[in-house]
Amino acid sequence: MTNDPVSERIQQEISANPVLLFMKGTPSFPQCGFSAAVVQILSRAGVQFKGIDVLTDPGLREGIKRFSNWPTIPQLYVKGEFIGGCDIVREMYESGELATLLTEKGLLAPAS
Amino acid sequence: MATVAGIEDKLKAAFQPIRLDIVDQSHRHAGHAGVRASVAGARAGGGTHFQVRIVAEAFAGKSRLARQRLVYAALAEEMAGDIHALALTALAPDEAES
């Protein structure tokens, strides 16, 4: 699709990590309230995820916006699919859609 | 800098919303890295963080991603510039509680 090295790296990360969050800061130390909110939601949902800190890499910070055609961070990917940012993840968590999605993708044991 | 009035004009033109609420929340993020980086935001003490709730027919039958993409597209200029964050709720008329 593209020879852009940043896009290639993003694609590799997305392929290698079933639940991947591009964020500001790290899951332990988020540097932005919106990133922190998504970390908290994923933790509450009980799913394993990898966080990539875009603040350590300006190329990645701009590259992920181009890659997803989405102007803001955080950005959540599940099994290669772009899910959205903080608003969407929060809405999906509150409606139960996030748990359904994660369960369907085999990332979460079905609720007993 | 991005202003509530400027955002309102663009969203009204793009979506003819039934309801539109915009709040400038920049003061809640004063001192935040993104705010400091924005000269306009630092000078004016606003215009970087907004909360938008919009109800419009244009969102009916569209996914959450599609709705946000439509709004981001309408505000492309602002998103590329001063706006650091936009907390967005985009609803179709039948989803909004009046």
Coordinates of C-alpha atoms in Angstrom, one line a residue:
Chain A
M1 CA 0.0 0.0 0.0
T2 CA 2.8 2.4 1.0
N3 CA 6.5 2.5 1.4
D4 CA 6.3 5.1 4.2
P5 CA 8.4 3.6 7.0
V6 CA 6.2 5.1 9.7
S7 CA 3.1 3.5 8.1
E8 CA 4.9 0.2 7.9
R9 CA 5.8 0.3 11.6
I10 CA 2.2 1.2 12.5
Q11 CA 0.9 -1.6 10.4
Q12 CA 3.3 -4.1 12.0
E13 CA 2.3 -3.0 15.5
I14 CA -1.4 -3.3 14.6
S15 CA -0.8 -6.8 13.2
A16 CA 1.2 -7.9 16.2
N17 CA -1.1 -6.6 18.9
P18 CA -4.7 -7.6 19.1
V19 CA -5.6 -4.6 21.3
L20 CA -3.4 -1.6 20.6
L21 CA -3.8 1.9 21.9
F22 CA -1.9 4.8 20.4
M23 CA -1.8 7.3 23.3
K24 CA 0.0 10.2 25.0
G25 CA 2.1 8.8 27.7
T26 CA 2.2 5.2 28.9
P27 CA -0.6 3.0 30.4
S28 CA 1.1 3.5 33.8
F29 CA 1.6 7.3 33.3
P30 CA -0.8 8.7 30.8
Q31 CA 0.0 12.3 29.8
C32 CA -3.5 13.3 28.7
G33 CA -6.9 12.9 30.3
F34 CA -8.4 11.3 27.2
S35 CA -5.6 8.7 26.9
A36 CA -6.0 8.1 30.7
A37 CA -9.7 7.6 30.2
V38 CA -9.2 4.9 27.5
V39 CA -6.6 3.1 29.6
Q40 CA -9.0 3.1 32.5
I41 CA -11.8 1.7 30.4
L42 CA -9.6 -1.1 28.9
S43 CA -8.4 -2.0 32.4
R44 CA -11.9 -2.1 33.7
A45 CA -12.9 -4.2 30.8
G46 CA -10.2 -6.6 31.8
V47 CA -8.5 -6.9 28.5
Q48 CA -4.7 -7.1 27.9
F49 CA -3.5 -4.3 25.6
K50 CA -0.4 -2.6 24.4
G51 CA 0.0 1.2 24.7
I52 CA 2.3 3.1 22.3
D53 CA 3.4 6.5 23.5
V54 CA 3.2 8.9 20.5
L55 CA 4.9 11.7 22.5
T56 CA 8.2 10.0 22.3
D57 CA 8.1 10.1 18.5
P58 CA 6.9 13.1 16.5
G59 CA 6.9 11.1 13.3
L60 CA 4.6 8.5 14.8
R61 CA 2.4 11.2 16.4
E62 CA 1.6 12.7 13.0
G63 CA 1.9 9.3 11.2
I64 CA -0.9 7.7 13.1
K65 CA -3.2 10.6 12.4
R66 CA -2.6 10.1 8.6
F67 CA -2.7 6.3 8.9
S68 CA -6.1 6.3 10.5
N69 CA -7.4 9.5 8.9
W70 CA -8.3 10.6 12.4
P71 CA -7.0 13.9 13.8
T72 CA -6.8 13.1 17.5
I73 CA -5.1 10.8 19.9
P74 CA -5.8 8.3 21.6
Q75 CA -6.7 5.8 18.9
L76 CA -7.8 2.3 19.7
Y77 CA -7.3 -0.7 17.3
V78 CA -8.8 -4.1 18.0
K79 CA -7.6 -7.0 15.8
G80 CA -6.5 -4.6 13.1
E81 CA -9.7 -2.6 13.1
F82 CA -9.7 1.0 14.0
I83 CA -12.3 1.5 16.7
G84 CA -12.1 5.2 17.5
G85 CA -11.0 7.6 20.1
C86 CA -12.0 8.4 23.6
D87 CA -15.6 9.4 22.9
I88 CA -16.4 6.3 20.9
V89 CA -14.6 3.9 23.3
R90 CA -16.4 5.4 26.3
E91 CA -19.8 5.1 24.5
M92 CA -19.1 1.5 23.6
Y93 CA -18.0 0.7 27.1
E94 CA -21.1 2.2 28.6
S95 CA -23.5 0.5 26.2
G96 CA -21.8 -2.9 26.6
E97 CA -20.7 -2.9 22.9
L98 CA -17.0 -2.9 23.9
A99 CA -17.3 -6.1 26.0
T100 CA -19.3 -7.7 23.2
L101 CA -16.7 -6.8 20.6
L102 CA -13.8 -8.0 22.7
T103 CA -15.7 -11.2 23.5
E104 CA -16.5 -11.8 19.9
K105 CA -12.9 -11.3 18.9
G106 CA -11.8 -13.9 21.5
L107 CA -10.0 -11.3 23.7
L108 CA -12.3 -11.6 26.7
A109 CA -13.9 -14.6 28.3
P110 CA -17.7 -14.5 28.0
A111 CA -19.3 -13.0 31.1
S112 CA -20.6 -15.8 33.4
Chain B
M1 CA -7.7 30.8 17.5
A2 CA -10.7 28.5 17.4
T3 CA -13.8 30.0 19.0
V4 CA -17.2 28.7 20.0
A5 CA -18.8 31.0 17.5
G6 CA -16.5 29.9 14.7
I7 CA -17.1 26.2 15.4
E8 CA -20.8 26.9 15.7
D9 CA -20.9 28.6 12.2
K10 CA -19.1 25.7 10.5
L11 CA -21.2 22.9 12.2
K12 CA -24.4 24.8 11.4
A13 CA -23.5 25.2 7.8
A14 CA -22.4 21.6 7.5
F15 CA -25.2 19.8 9.3
Q16 CA -28.2 22.1 9.9
P17 CA -28.3 20.7 13.4
I18 CA -31.6 20.5 15.4
R19 CA -29.5 21.1 18.5
L20 CA -26.0 22.2 19.0
D21 CA -24.2 22.8 22.3
I22 CA -20.5 23.9 22.4
V23 CA -18.5 24.5 25.5
D24 CA -15.0 25.8 25.6
Q25 CA -13.3 23.8 28.3
S26 CA -9.8 25.1 27.7
H27 CA -9.5 26.5 31.2
R28 CA -9.7 23.0 32.6
H29 CA -6.5 22.1 30.7
A30 CA -4.4 25.2 31.4
G31 CA -0.8 24.3 31.7
H32 CA -1.3 21.1 29.7
A33 CA 1.4 20.5 27.1
G34 CA -0.9 20.9 24.2
V35 CA -2.2 24.2 25.5
R36 CA 1.2 25.6 26.2
A37 CA 2.2 24.6 22.7
S38 CA -0.6 26.6 21.2
V39 CA 0.4 30.3 21.2
A40 CA -3.1 31.4 20.6
G41 CA -4.4 29.2 23.4
A42 CA -1.8 30.5 25.8
R43 CA -2.4 34.1 24.9
A44 CA -6.1 34.0 24.9
G45 CA -6.6 31.4 27.6
G46 CA -9.0 29.4 25.5
G47 CA -9.8 27.9 22.2
T48 CA -8.0 24.6 22.5
H49 CA -10.4 22.2 24.2
F50 CA -14.0 22.0 23.3
Q51 CA -17.0 19.8 24.1
V52 CA -19.6 19.5 21.4
R53 CA -23.0 17.9 21.4
I54 CA -24.8 18.0 18.1
V55 CA -28.1 16.5 17.0
A56 CA -28.7 16.3 13.3
E57 CA -30.5 14.3 10.7
A58 CA -27.1 13.8 8.9
F59 CA -26.0 11.3 11.5
A60 CA -29.0 9.0 11.2
G61 CA -28.0 5.5 10.2
K62 CA -24.3 6.2 10.5
S63 CA -21.7 4.5 12.7
R64 CA -20.0 6.3 15.5
L65 CA -16.8 6.4 13.4
A66 CA -18.6 7.9 10.4
R67 CA -20.3 10.5 12.5
Q68 CA -17.0 11.7 14.0
R69 CA -15.3 11.7 10.7
L70 CA -18.0 14.0 9.3
V71 CA -17.6 16.4 12.2
Y72 CA -13.8 16.3 11.9
A73 CA -14.0 16.9 8.2
A74 CA -16.2 20.0 8.8
L75 CA -13.7 21.3 11.3
A76 CA -10.6 20.1 9.4
E77 CA -9.0 23.5 9.5
E78 CA -9.5 23.9 13.3
M79 CA -8.5 20.3 14.0
A80 CA -5.2 20.8 12.1
G81 CA -4.5 24.0 14.0
D82 CA -5.6 25.3 17.4
I83 CA -8.0 22.6 18.6
H84 CA -6.2 20.2 20.8
A85 CA -9.2 18.2 21.8
L86 CA -12.8 17.9 20.9
A87 CA -15.1 15.8 23.0
L88 CA -17.9 14.9 20.7
T89 CA -21.4 13.5 21.0
A90 CA -23.1 13.3 17.6
L91 CA -26.7 12.0 17.7
A92 CA -29.5 11.5 15.2
P93 CA -32.7 13.2 16.1
D94 CA -34.4 10.0 17.3
E95 CA -31.5 9.2 19.6
A96 CA -31.6 12.5 21.5
E97 CA -33.7 13.0 24.6
S98 CA -35.2 16.2 23.4

